[in-house]
PDB file of C-alpha atoms in Angstrom:
ATOM      1  CA  MET A   1     162.733 -47.987  49.600  1.00  0.00           C
ATOM      2  CA  GLY A   2     160.146 -45.295  48.897  1.00  0.00           C
ATOM      3  CA  ASP A   3     159.348 -43.916  52.361  1.00  0.00           C
ATOM      4  CA  VAL A   4     160.042 -47.260  54.091  1.00  0.00           C
ATOM      5  CA  ARG A   5     163.297 -47.925  55.940  1.00  0.00           C
ATOM      6  CA  VAL A   6     164.342 -51.577  56.073  1.00  0.00           C
ATOM      7  CA  ARG A   7     166.850 -52.232  58.833  1.00  0.00           C
ATOM      8  CA  ALA A   8     169.837 -54.541  58.433  1.00  0.00           C
ATOM      9  CA  GLY A   9     168.980 -58.135  59.245  1.00  0.00           C
ATOM     10  CA  SER A  10     165.316 -57.750  58.314  1.00  0.00           C
ATOM     11  CA  GLN A  11     163.026 -58.079  55.332  1.00  0.00           C
ATOM     12  CA  ARG A  12     159.945 -56.180  54.257  1.00  0.00           C
ATOM     13  CA  GLU A  13     157.367 -56.133  51.497  1.00  0.00           C
ATOM     14  CA  VAL A  14     157.138 -52.621  50.093  1.00  0.00           C
ATOM     15  CA  SER A  15     154.524 -51.222  47.699  1.00  0.00           C
ATOM     16  CA  LEU A  16     155.612 -48.301  45.528  1.00  0.00           C
ATOM     17  CA  PRO A  17     152.611 -46.358  44.149  1.00  0.00           C
ATOM     18  CA  ILE A  18     152.315 -46.318  40.345  1.00  0.00           C
ATOM     19  CA  THR A  19     148.868 -44.940  39.501  1.00  0.00           C
ATOM     20  CA  ARG A  20     145.172 -45.258  40.294  1.00  0.00           C
ATOM     21  CA  LEU A  21     142.531 -47.183  38.400  1.00  0.00           C
ATOM     22  CA  ILE A  22     139.375 -45.465  37.219  1.00  0.00           C
ATOM     23  CA  THR A  23     137.699 -46.955  40.309  1.00  0.00           C
ATOM     24  CA  GLY A  24     140.164 -45.092  42.508  1.00  0.00           C
ATOM     25  CA  ALA A  25     142.019 -48.232  43.598  1.00  0.00           C
ATOM     26  CA  GLU A  26     145.777 -47.775  43.825  1.00  0.00           C
ATOM     27  CA  VAL A  27     148.159 -49.800  41.663  1.00  0.00           C
ATOM     28  CA  SER A  28     151.603 -50.352  43.184  1.00  0.00           C
ATOM     29  CA  LEU A  29     154.934 -51.914  42.278  1.00  0.00           C
ATOM     30  CA  PRO A  30     155.607 -54.797  44.725  1.00  0.00           C
ATOM     31  CA  VAL A  31     159.173 -55.026  46.045  1.00  0.00           C
ATOM     32  CA  HIS A  32     160.480 -57.662  48.465  1.00  0.00           C
ATOM     33  CA  VAL A  33     163.499 -56.334  50.351  1.00  0.00           C
ATOM     34  CA  ILE A  34     165.885 -58.763  52.040  1.00  0.00           C
ATOM     35  CA  HIS A  35     168.507 -56.612  53.763  1.00  0.00           C
ATOM     36  CA  GLY A  36     171.324 -58.688  55.261  1.00  0.00           C
ATOM     37  CA  ARG A  37     173.191 -57.893  58.440  1.00  0.00           C
ATOM     38  CA  GLN A  38     176.519 -58.276  56.685  1.00  0.00           C
ATOM     39  CA  ASP A  39     177.792 -56.043  53.905  1.00  0.00           C
ATOM     40  CA  GLY A  40     177.800 -57.395  50.378  1.00  0.00           C
ATOM     41  CA  PRO A  41     176.497 -56.762  46.856  1.00  0.00           C
ATOM     42  CA  ILE A  42     173.024 -55.382  46.209  1.00  0.00           C
ATOM     43  CA  VAL A  43     171.186 -57.462  43.617  1.00  0.00           C
ATOM     44  CA  TRP A  44     167.769 -57.054  42.065  1.00  0.00           C
ATOM     45  CA  LEU A  45     165.565 -59.782  40.601  1.00  0.00           C
ATOM     46  CA  ASP A  46     162.666 -58.827  38.369  1.00  0.00           C
ATOM     47  CA  ALA A  47     160.013 -60.613  36.340  1.00  0.00           C
ATOM     48  CA  ALA A  48     156.985 -59.866  34.169  1.00  0.00           C
ATOM     49  CA  ILE A  49     158.245 -56.697  32.499  1.00  0.00           C
ATOM     50  CA  HIS A  50     156.025 -58.174  29.801  1.00  0.00           C
ATOM     51  CA  GLY A  51     152.664 -59.009  31.309  1.00  0.00           C
ATOM     52  CA  ASP A  52     152.379 -62.469  29.728  1.00  0.00           C
ATOM     53  CA  GLU A  53     155.765 -63.736  30.977  1.00  0.00           C
ATOM     54  CA  VAL A  54     154.938 -65.612  34.167  1.00  0.00           C
ATOM     55  CA  VAL A  55     157.848 -68.076  34.496  1.00  0.00           C
ATOM     56  CA  GLY A  56     159.948 -65.439  36.258  1.00  0.00           C
ATOM     57  CA  ILE A  57     157.179 -64.724  38.781  1.00  0.00           C
ATOM     58  CA  GLU A  58     157.335 -68.343  39.883  1.00  0.00           C
ATOM     59  CA  VAL A  59     161.153 -68.322  39.922  1.00  0.00           C
ATOM     60  CA  ILE A  60     161.142 -65.408  42.371  1.00  0.00           C
ATOM     61  CA  ARG A  61     158.401 -67.012  44.479  1.00  0.00           C
ATOM     62  CA  LYS A  62     160.559 -70.107  44.897  1.00  0.00           C
ATOM     63  CA  VAL A  63     163.817 -68.199  45.519  1.00  0.00           C
ATOM     64  CA  LEU A  64     162.560 -65.854  48.251  1.00  0.00           C
ATOM     65  CA  PRO A  65     161.923 -68.507  50.978  1.00  0.00           C
ATOM     66  CA  MET A  66     165.520 -69.705  50.543  1.00  0.00           C
ATOM     67  CA  LEU A  67     166.973 -66.289  51.422  1.00  0.00           C
ATOM     68  CA  ASN A  68     167.373 -65.284  55.064  1.00  0.00           C
ATOM     69  CA  ALA A  69     168.100 -61.693  56.084  1.00  0.00           C
ATOM     70  CA  ALA A  70     169.940 -62.969  59.151  1.00  0.00           C
ATOM     71  CA  THR A  71     172.534 -64.850  57.095  1.00  0.00           C
ATOM     72  CA  ILE A  72     172.643 -63.255  53.651  1.00  0.00           C
ATOM     73  CA  ARG A  73     175.644 -61.063  52.873  1.00  0.00           C
ATOM     74  CA  GLY A  74     174.331 -58.006  51.087  1.00  0.00           C
ATOM     75  CA  THR A  75     170.808 -57.177  49.920  1.00  0.00           C
ATOM     76  CA  VAL A  76     168.292 -58.597  47.452  1.00  0.00           C
ATOM     77  CA  LEU A  77     165.507 -56.460  45.970  1.00  0.00           C
ATOM     78  CA  ALA A  78     162.963 -58.717  44.269  1.00  0.00           C
ATOM     79  CA  VAL A  79     160.227 -57.352  42.006  1.00  0.00           C
ATOM     80  CA  PRO A  80     158.109 -60.342  40.949  1.00  0.00           C
ATOM     81  CA  ILE A  81     155.725 -58.298  38.774  1.00  0.00           C
ATOM     82  CA  VAL A  82     156.981 -55.131  37.087  1.00  0.00           C
ATOM     83  CA  ASN A  83     154.188 -54.757  34.524  1.00  0.00           C
ATOM     84  CA  VAL A  84     151.387 -55.003  37.084  1.00  0.00           C
ATOM     85  CA  LEU A  85     148.638 -53.790  34.744  1.00  0.00           C
ATOM     86  CA  GLY A  86     149.761 -56.096  31.928  1.00  0.00           C
ATOM     87  CA  VAL A  87     149.603 -59.129  34.217  1.00  0.00           C
ATOM     88  CA  MET A  88     146.177 -58.099  35.514  1.00  0.00           C
ATOM     89  CA  GLN A  89     144.843 -57.849  31.953  1.00  0.00           C
ATOM     90  CA  GLY A  90     146.679 -60.888  30.610  1.00  0.00           C
ATOM     91  CA  ASP A  91     148.487 -58.703  28.092  1.00  0.00           C
ATOM     92  CA  ARG A  92     152.154 -58.446  27.122  1.00  0.00           C
ATOM     93  CA  TYR A  93     151.891 -54.663  26.939  1.00  0.00           C
ATOM     94  CA  LEU A  94     150.397 -51.876  29.013  1.00  0.00           C
ATOM     95  CA  PRO A  95     146.875 -50.499  28.449  1.00  0.00           C
ATOM     96  CA  ASP A  96     148.330 -47.791  26.186  1.00  0.00           C
ATOM     97  CA  ARG A  97     149.929 -50.603  24.067  1.00  0.00           C
ATOM     98  CA  ARG A  98     153.453 -49.500  24.953  1.00  0.00           C
ATOM     99  CA  ASP A  99     156.233 -52.023  25.490  1.00  0.00           C
ATOM    100  CA  LEU A 100     157.609 -51.411  28.983  1.00  0.00           C
ATOM    101  CA  ASN A 101     160.965 -52.874  27.967  1.00  0.00           C
ATOM    102  CA  ARG A 102     161.377 -50.139  25.378  1.00  0.00           C
ATOM    103  CA  SER A 103     160.443 -47.320  27.767  1.00  0.00           C
ATOM    104  CA  PHE A 104     163.531 -46.960  29.971  1.00  0.00           C
ATOM    105  CA  PRO A 105     164.872 -44.755  31.526  1.00  0.00           C
ATOM    106  CA  GLY A 106     161.374 -43.301  31.637  1.00  0.00           C
ATOM    107  CA  SER A 107     160.011 -40.105  33.097  1.00  0.00           C
ATOM    108  CA  PRO A 108     157.927 -39.236  36.186  1.00  0.00           C
ATOM    109  CA  ARG A 109     155.536 -37.228  33.971  1.00  0.00           C
ATOM    110  CA  GLY A 110     155.499 -39.351  30.817  1.00  0.00           C
ATOM    111  CA  SER A 111     153.218 -42.145  29.647  1.00  0.00           C
ATOM    112  CA  LEU A 112     152.178 -44.926  32.014  1.00  0.00           C
ATOM    113  CA  ALA A 113     154.995 -47.133  30.688  1.00  0.00           C
ATOM    114  CA  SER A 114     157.466 -44.299  31.101  1.00  0.00           C
ATOM    115  CA  ARG A 115     156.383 -43.713  34.705  1.00  0.00           C
ATOM    116  CA  ILE A 116     156.738 -47.379  35.655  1.00  0.00           C
ATOM    117  CA  ALA A 117     160.155 -47.502  33.971  1.00  0.00           C
ATOM    118  CA  HIS A 118     161.271 -44.395  35.868  1.00  0.00           C
ATOM    119  CA  LEU A 119     160.029 -45.818  39.177  1.00  0.00           C
ATOM    120  CA  MET A 120     161.722 -49.185  38.626  1.00  0.00           C
ATOM    121  CA  LEU A 121     164.996 -47.616  37.514  1.00  0.00           C
ATOM    122  CA  ASN A 122     165.305 -45.067  40.306  1.00  0.00           C
ATOM    123  CA  GLU A 123     163.854 -46.961  43.276  1.00  0.00           C
ATOM    124  CA  VAL A 124     165.316 -50.402  42.501  1.00  0.00           C
ATOM    125  CA  VAL A 125     167.971 -50.560  39.778  1.00  0.00           C
ATOM    126  CA  ALA A 126     169.864 -47.432  40.854  1.00  0.00           C
ATOM    127  CA  LYS A 127     170.581 -49.037  44.236  1.00  0.00           C
ATOM    128  CA  CYS A 128     172.041 -52.240  42.782  1.00  0.00           C
ATOM    129  CA  ASP A 129     175.303 -53.657  41.481  1.00  0.00           C
ATOM    130  CA  VAL A 130     173.870 -56.648  39.600  1.00  0.00           C
ATOM    131  CA  GLY A 131     170.466 -57.531  38.180  1.00  0.00           C
ATOM    132  CA  ILE A 132     168.771 -60.680  36.872  1.00  0.00           C
ATOM    133  CA  ASP A 133     165.950 -59.854  34.451  1.00  0.00           C
ATOM    134  CA  LEU A 134     163.616 -62.857  33.955  1.00  0.00           C
ATOM    135  CA  HIS A 135     161.787 -63.354  30.634  1.00  0.00           C
ATOM    136  CA  THR A 136     160.095 -65.999  28.475  1.00  0.00           C
ATOM    137  CA  GLY A 137     159.382 -66.447  24.784  1.00  0.00           C
ATOM    138  CA  SER A 138     156.644 -64.373  23.182  1.00  0.00           C
ATOM    139  CA  ASP A 139     154.046 -64.710  20.449  1.00  0.00           C
ATOM    140  CA  ARG A 140     153.553 -68.490  20.913  1.00  0.00           C
ATOM    141  CA  ARG A 141     157.263 -69.213  20.970  1.00  0.00           C
ATOM    142  CA  THR A 142     159.222 -71.163  23.547  1.00  0.00           C
ATOM    143  CA  ASN A 143     162.871 -70.690  24.478  1.00  0.00           C
ATOM    144  CA  LEU A 144     165.572 -73.032  25.723  1.00  0.00           C
ATOM    145  CA  PRO A 145     166.855 -71.712  29.073  1.00  0.00           C
ATOM    146  CA  GLN A 146     169.548 -69.195  28.140  1.00  0.00           C
ATOM    147  CA  ILE A 147     171.348 -66.166  29.514  1.00  0.00           C
ATOM    148  CA  ARG A 148     171.616 -63.132  27.244  1.00  0.00           C
ATOM    149  CA  CYS A 149     174.258 -60.648  28.265  1.00  0.00           C
ATOM    150  CA  ASP A 150     177.471 -58.855  27.324  1.00  0.00           C
ATOM    151  CA  LEU A 151     179.965 -61.708  27.015  1.00  0.00           C
ATOM    152  CA  GLU A 152     182.748 -59.237  26.266  1.00  0.00           C
ATOM    153  CA  ASP A 153     182.582 -57.974  29.861  1.00  0.00           C
ATOM    154  CA  GLU A 154     184.659 -60.378  31.959  1.00  0.00           C
ATOM    155  CA  GLN A 155     182.668 -60.031  35.186  1.00  0.00           C
ATOM    156  CA  THR A 156     179.308 -60.355  33.434  1.00  0.00           C
ATOM    157  CA  ARG A 157     180.529 -63.455  31.615  1.00  0.00           C
ATOM    158  CA  ASP A 158     181.676 -64.974  34.896  1.00  0.00           C
ATOM    159  CA  LEU A 159     178.184 -64.523  36.359  1.00  0.00           C
ATOM    160  CA  ALA A 160     176.593 -65.976  33.199  1.00  0.00           C
ATOM    161  CA  GLU A 161     178.790 -69.058  33.529  1.00  0.00           C
ATOM    162  CA  ALA A 162     177.834 -69.352  37.201  1.00  0.00           C
ATOM    163  CA  PHE A 163     174.110 -69.191  36.327  1.00  0.00           C
ATOM    164  CA  GLY A 164     174.588 -72.401  34.366  1.00  0.00           C
ATOM    165  CA  ALA A 165     171.842 -72.188  31.722  1.00  0.00           C
ATOM    166  CA  PRO A 166     172.463 -74.513  28.744  1.00  0.00           C
ATOM    167  CA  VAL A 167     173.430 -71.503  26.595  1.00  0.00           C
ATOM    168  CA  MET A 168     174.884 -68.060  27.198  1.00  0.00           C
ATOM    169  CA  TYR A 169     174.285 -65.736  24.276  1.00  0.00           C
ATOM    170  CA  HIS A 170     176.062 -62.480  23.477  1.00  0.00           C
ATOM    171  CA  ALA A 171     173.195 -60.005  23.030  1.00  0.00           C
ATOM    172  CA  LYS A 172     173.604 -56.394  21.991  1.00  0.00           C
ATOM    173  CA  LEU A 173     171.976 -53.711  24.121  1.00  0.00           C
ATOM    174  CA  ARG A 174     168.675 -52.321  22.852  1.00  0.00           C
ATOM    175  CA  ASP A 175     167.730 -48.684  23.347  1.00  0.00           C
ATOM    176  CA  GLY A 176     164.906 -48.304  25.832  1.00  0.00           C
ATOM    177  CA  SER A 177     165.435 -51.687  27.474  1.00  0.00           C
ATOM    178  CA  LEU A 178     165.929 -52.210  31.181  1.00  0.00           C
ATOM    179  CA  ARG A 179     169.288 -53.845  30.475  1.00  0.00           C
ATOM    180  CA  TYR A 180     170.466 -50.802  28.499  1.00  0.00           C
ATOM    181  CA  ALA A 181     169.367 -48.314  31.166  1.00  0.00           C
ATOM    182  CA  ALA A 182     170.870 -50.401  33.969  1.00  0.00           C
ATOM    183  CA  ARG A 183     174.184 -50.710  32.159  1.00  0.00           C
ATOM    184  CA  GLU A 184     174.231 -46.933  31.790  1.00  0.00           C
ATOM    185  CA  ARG A 185     173.903 -46.763  35.590  1.00  0.00           C
ATOM    186  CA  GLY A 186     176.891 -49.089  36.015  1.00  0.00           C
ATOM    187  CA  ALA A 187     175.034 -52.308  36.884  1.00  0.00           C
ATOM    188  CA  ARG A 188     175.765 -55.674  35.313  1.00  0.00           C
ATOM    189  CA  VAL A 189     172.690 -57.489  34.027  1.00  0.00           C
ATOM    190  CA  LEU A 190     171.863 -61.077  33.129  1.00  0.00           C
ATOM    191  CA  LEU A 191     168.710 -61.540  31.049  1.00  0.00           C
ATOM    192  CA  TYR A 192     167.224 -65.012  31.491  1.00  0.00           C
ATOM    193  CA  GLU A 193     165.032 -66.355  28.690  1.00  0.00           C
ATOM    194  CA  ALA A 194     163.192 -69.649  29.135  1.00  0.00           C
ATOM    195  CA  GLY A 195     159.846 -71.251  28.410  1.00  0.00           C
ATOM    196  CA  GLU A 196     156.661 -69.932  26.876  1.00  0.00           C
ATOM    197  CA  ALA A 197     154.359 -67.045  27.701  1.00  0.00           C
ATOM    198  CA  TRP A 198     151.416 -67.780  30.024  1.00  0.00           C
ATOM    199  CA  ARG A 199     152.814 -71.180  30.995  1.00  0.00           C
ATOM    200  CA  PHE A 200     154.512 -72.410  34.154  1.00  0.00           C
ATOM    201  CA  ASP A 201     157.039 -74.570  32.300  1.00  0.00           C
ATOM    202  CA  ARG A 202     158.562 -76.592  35.143  1.00  0.00           C
ATOM    203  CA  TRP A 203     161.913 -77.129  33.413  1.00  0.00           C
ATOM    204  CA  ALA A 204     162.246 -73.380  32.789  1.00  0.00           C
ATOM    205  CA  ILE A 205     161.350 -72.552  36.398  1.00  0.00           C
ATOM    206  CA  GLU A 206     163.750 -75.092  37.893  1.00  0.00           C
ATOM    207  CA  ALA A 207     166.638 -73.897  35.721  1.00  0.00           C
ATOM    208  CA  GLY A 208     165.858 -70.291  36.688  1.00  0.00           C
ATOM    209  CA  VAL A 209     165.752 -70.978  40.426  1.00  0.00           C
ATOM    210  CA  ALA A 210     169.019 -72.922  40.331  1.00  0.00           C
ATOM    211  CA  GLY A 211     170.668 -70.222  38.227  1.00  0.00           C
ATOM    212  CA  VAL A 212     169.664 -67.369  40.537  1.00  0.00           C
ATOM    213  CA  MET A 213     170.951 -69.247  43.569  1.00  0.00           C
ATOM    214  CA  ARG A 214     174.257 -70.010  41.841  1.00  0.00           C
ATOM    215  CA  VAL A 215     174.756 -66.344  40.922  1.00  0.00           C
ATOM    216  CA  LEU A 216     174.090 -65.217  44.500  1.00  0.00           C
ATOM    217  CA  ALA A 217     176.604 -67.808  45.678  1.00  0.00           C
ATOM    218  CA  ARG A 218     179.178 -66.669  43.118  1.00  0.00           C
ATOM    219  CA  LEU A 219     178.764 -63.111  44.424  1.00  0.00           C
ATOM    220  CA  GLY A 220     179.488 -64.389  47.930  1.00  0.00           C
ATOM    221  CA  MET A 221     176.014 -63.504  49.234  1.00  0.00           C
ATOM    222  CA  ILE A 222     174.934 -67.028  50.215  1.00  0.00           C
ATOM    223  CA  ASP A 223     176.363 -70.501  50.637  1.00  0.00           C
ATOM    224  CA  LEU A 224     175.082 -72.632  47.769  1.00  0.00           C
ATOM    225  CA  PRO A 225     172.549 -75.199  49.053  1.00  0.00           C
ATOM    226  CA  GLU A 226     173.431 -78.831  48.433  1.00  0.00           C
ATOM    227  CA  ASP A 227     170.407 -79.153  46.143  1.00  0.00           C
ATOM    228  CA  PHE A 228     172.085 -76.883  43.597  1.00  0.00           C
ATOM    229  CA  THR A 229     175.251 -78.435  42.252  1.00  0.00           C
ATOM    230  CA  ALA A 230     177.876 -76.486  40.360  1.00  0.00           C
ATOM    231  CA  ALA A 231     176.728 -75.701  36.853  1.00  0.00           C
ATOM    232  CA  THR A 232     177.855 -77.524  33.727  1.00  0.00           C
ATOM    233  CA  PRO A 233     179.745 -75.020  31.544  1.00  0.00           C
ATOM    234  CA  PRO A 234     177.174 -73.496  29.164  1.00  0.00           C
ATOM    235  CA  ALA A 235     177.496 -73.462  25.399  1.00  0.00           C
ATOM    236  CA  VAL A 236     178.585 -70.067  24.055  1.00  0.00           C
ATOM    237  CA  CYS A 237     176.643 -68.401  21.246  1.00  0.00           C
ATOM    238  CA  TRP A 238     177.731 -65.212  19.460  1.00  0.00           C
ATOM    239  CA  ARG A 239     175.295 -65.297  16.513  1.00  0.00           C
ATOM    240  CA  SER A 240     171.886 -66.770  15.804  1.00  0.00           C
ATOM    241  CA  GLY A 241     169.063 -66.627  13.292  1.00  0.00           C
ATOM    242  CA  TRP A 242     165.490 -67.747  12.740  1.00  0.00           C
ATOM    243  CA  VAL A 243     164.512 -70.249  10.060  1.00  0.00           C
ATOM    244  CA  ARG A 244     161.389 -68.753   8.501  1.00  0.00           C
ATOM    245  CA  ALA A 245     158.406 -70.250   6.698  1.00  0.00           C
ATOM    246  CA  ARG A 246     158.759 -70.252   2.895  1.00  0.00           C
ATOM    247  CA  ARG A 247     155.040 -70.949   2.424  1.00  0.00           C
ATOM    248  CA  THR A 248     151.784 -70.437   4.331  1.00  0.00           C
ATOM    249  CA  GLY A 249     150.249 -73.514   5.950  1.00  0.00           C
ATOM    250  CA  LEU A 250     149.998 -75.841   8.918  1.00  0.00           C
ATOM    251  CA  VAL A 251     153.379 -76.343  10.528  1.00  0.00           C
ATOM    252  CA  GLN A 252     154.815 -79.426  12.217  1.00  0.00           C
ATOM    253  CA  ILE A 253     158.184 -78.692  13.869  1.00  0.00           C
ATOM    254  CA  GLU A 254     160.052 -81.801  14.990  1.00  0.00           C
ATOM    255  CA  ALA A 255     163.309 -80.167  16.133  1.00  0.00           C
ATOM    256  CA  GLU A 256     163.531 -80.077  19.920  1.00  0.00           C
ATOM    257  CA  LEU A 257     164.957 -77.354  22.155  1.00  0.00           C
ATOM    258  CA  GLY A 258     168.636 -77.993  22.802  1.00  0.00           C
ATOM    259  CA  GLU A 259     169.028 -80.234  19.771  1.00  0.00           C
ATOM    260  CA  HIS A 260     172.216 -79.821  17.741  1.00  0.00           C
ATOM    261  CA  VAL A 261     171.428 -79.482  14.036  1.00  0.00           C
ATOM    262  CA  THR A 262     173.449 -79.162  10.837  1.00  0.00           C
ATOM    263  CA  ARG A 263     172.884 -76.993   7.800  1.00  0.00           C
ATOM    264  CA  GLY A 264     170.286 -78.553   5.514  1.00  0.00           C
ATOM    265  CA  GLN A 265     168.861 -80.839   8.210  1.00  0.00           C
ATOM    266  CA  ARG A 266     165.093 -81.327   8.133  1.00  0.00           C
ATOM    267  CA  LEU A 267     163.430 -79.607  11.097  1.00  0.00           C
ATOM    268  CA  GLY A 268     159.788 -80.095  10.171  1.00  0.00           C
ATOM    269  CA  ASP A 269     157.201 -79.632   7.430  1.00  0.00           C
ATOM    270  CA  LEU A 270     154.514 -77.262   6.180  1.00  0.00           C
ATOM    271  CA  TYR A 271     151.210 -78.697   4.952  1.00  0.00           C
ATOM    272  CA  ASN A 272     148.022 -77.312   3.448  1.00  0.00           C
ATOM    273  CA  SER A 273     144.564 -78.125   4.847  1.00  0.00           C
ATOM    274  CA  PHE A 274     144.258 -81.166   2.521  1.00  0.00           C
ATOM    275  CA  GLY A 275     147.378 -82.699   4.017  1.00  0.00           C
ATOM    276  CA  LYS A 276     149.642 -82.016   1.059  1.00  0.00           C
ATOM    277  CA  ARG A 277     153.201 -81.149   2.038  1.00  0.00           C
ATOM    278  CA  LEU A 278     154.042 -77.677   0.778  1.00  0.00           C
ATOM    279  CA  ALA A 279     157.613 -77.301   2.003  1.00  0.00           C
ATOM    280  CA  VAL A 280     160.275 -78.900   4.158  1.00  0.00           C
ATOM    281  CA  VAL A 281     161.634 -76.727   6.962  1.00  0.00           C
ATOM    282  CA  LYS A 282     165.434 -77.008   6.879  1.00  0.00           C
ATOM    283  CA  ALA A 283     168.219 -75.651   9.054  1.00  0.00           C
ATOM    284  CA  ASP A 284     170.062 -72.757   7.411  1.00  0.00           C
ATOM    285  CA  ARG A 285     173.168 -73.154   9.610  1.00  0.00           C
ATOM    286  CA  ASP A 286     174.937 -75.483  12.020  1.00  0.00           C
ATOM    287  CA  GLY A 287     174.079 -74.885  15.655  1.00  0.00           C
ATOM    288  CA  MET A 288     171.709 -75.545  18.554  1.00  0.00           C
ATOM    289  CA  VAL A 289     167.938 -75.040  18.640  1.00  0.00           C
ATOM    290  CA  ILE A 290     167.453 -72.294  21.243  1.00  0.00           C
ATOM    291  CA  GLY A 291     163.858 -71.354  20.382  1.00  0.00           C
ATOM    292  CA  ARG A 292     160.913 -72.581  18.306  1.00  0.00           C
ATOM    293  CA  THR A 293     157.354 -71.705  17.455  1.00  0.00           C
ATOM    294  CA  GLU A 294     154.480 -73.481  19.171  1.00  0.00           C
ATOM    295  CA  ALA A 295     151.875 -72.042  16.783  1.00  0.00           C
ATOM    296  CA  PRO A 296     150.108 -74.603  14.533  1.00  0.00           C
ATOM    297  CA  LEU A 297     149.697 -72.129  11.655  1.00  0.00           C
ATOM    298  CA  ALA A 298     152.383 -70.198   9.824  1.00  0.00           C
ATOM    299  CA  ASN A 299     152.270 -67.426   7.257  1.00  0.00           C
ATOM    300  CA  GLY A 300     155.044 -67.010   4.762  1.00  0.00           C
ATOM    301  CA  GLY A 301     157.969 -65.315   6.537  1.00  0.00           C
ATOM    302  CA  ASP A 302     156.948 -66.342  10.069  1.00  0.00           C
ATOM    303  CA  ALA A 303     159.770 -67.350  12.431  1.00  0.00           C
ATOM    304  CA  LEU A 304     159.784 -71.108  13.047  1.00  0.00           C
ATOM    305  CA  VAL A 305     163.070 -72.301  14.566  1.00  0.00           C
ATOM    306  CA  HIS A 306     165.769 -70.201  16.285  1.00  0.00           C
ATOM    307  CA  ILE A 307     169.262 -71.653  15.783  1.00  0.00           C
ATOM    308  CA  GLY A 308     172.263 -70.391  17.733  1.00  0.00           C
ATOM    309  CA  GLU A 309     175.737 -70.850  16.300  1.00  0.00           C
ATOM    310  CA  ILE A 310     177.763 -72.505  19.046  1.00  0.00           C
ATOM    311  CA  GLU A 311     181.384 -71.608  19.699  1.00  0.00           C
ATOM    312  CA  ASP A 312     183.835 -74.526  19.380  1.00  0.00           C
TER     313      ASP A 312
END
């Protein structure tokens, strides 16, 4: 990893240089390497590709002490903070306002985002068979714990089922994303979405930790601890859509994450500043609430409630 050799049966913390600050201080990509004595899959875990998504950082912090290089079969490469500068500044994006998750595969001589993407892809992802990419909602939205992946790939679907989030959602690949670049390199990727930006949502963290451990067990890398029971089969979602605000006003959303709703069902209301109700927010389809806004104000057209259509 970089210029560091990690021997079988050991673990190391490695810092891969990214750039220097104006002060001259070096900024590095932190990688925790747990290299087992026994052969097995190589898996990466990453979080905070967006600098405001901190749930995944805590998931990795809790997972690492449960992994032992002396007993694990295979290798885990954990990158708790990919967008180091974004996290330092409390910003979703990089200082040049680029979205790191639209910058893959990157270039060693490109923009700052492109350089980080290139480093992550070539030093971490290229070595791995499977990856778990940890995310949260953005722009004052919160997400029900869910796995987004290619459900048409049998092995990926098997890992998604093992993760055991309430929902697994068939998500198309996006150009420039880590998942797209990794799939081009032959790796299978699960993208975990849960919770809200800049919050340590306990329920999102606990579901993430349990899911990661279940996937490692399914891959044969660890024996599943007794604390993590086999997962309940997740709901399957192939299509989804956001219910959007028809008017501008103060919004009160009453629909809860995970709630099953029917077309036409009242989800909340929009009011003006005098307390007059301007519009009723209604479900536009049958399904499950997999995301919702937490913002108190809404402009016409803003996304309010994300409903996933659940497979029978």
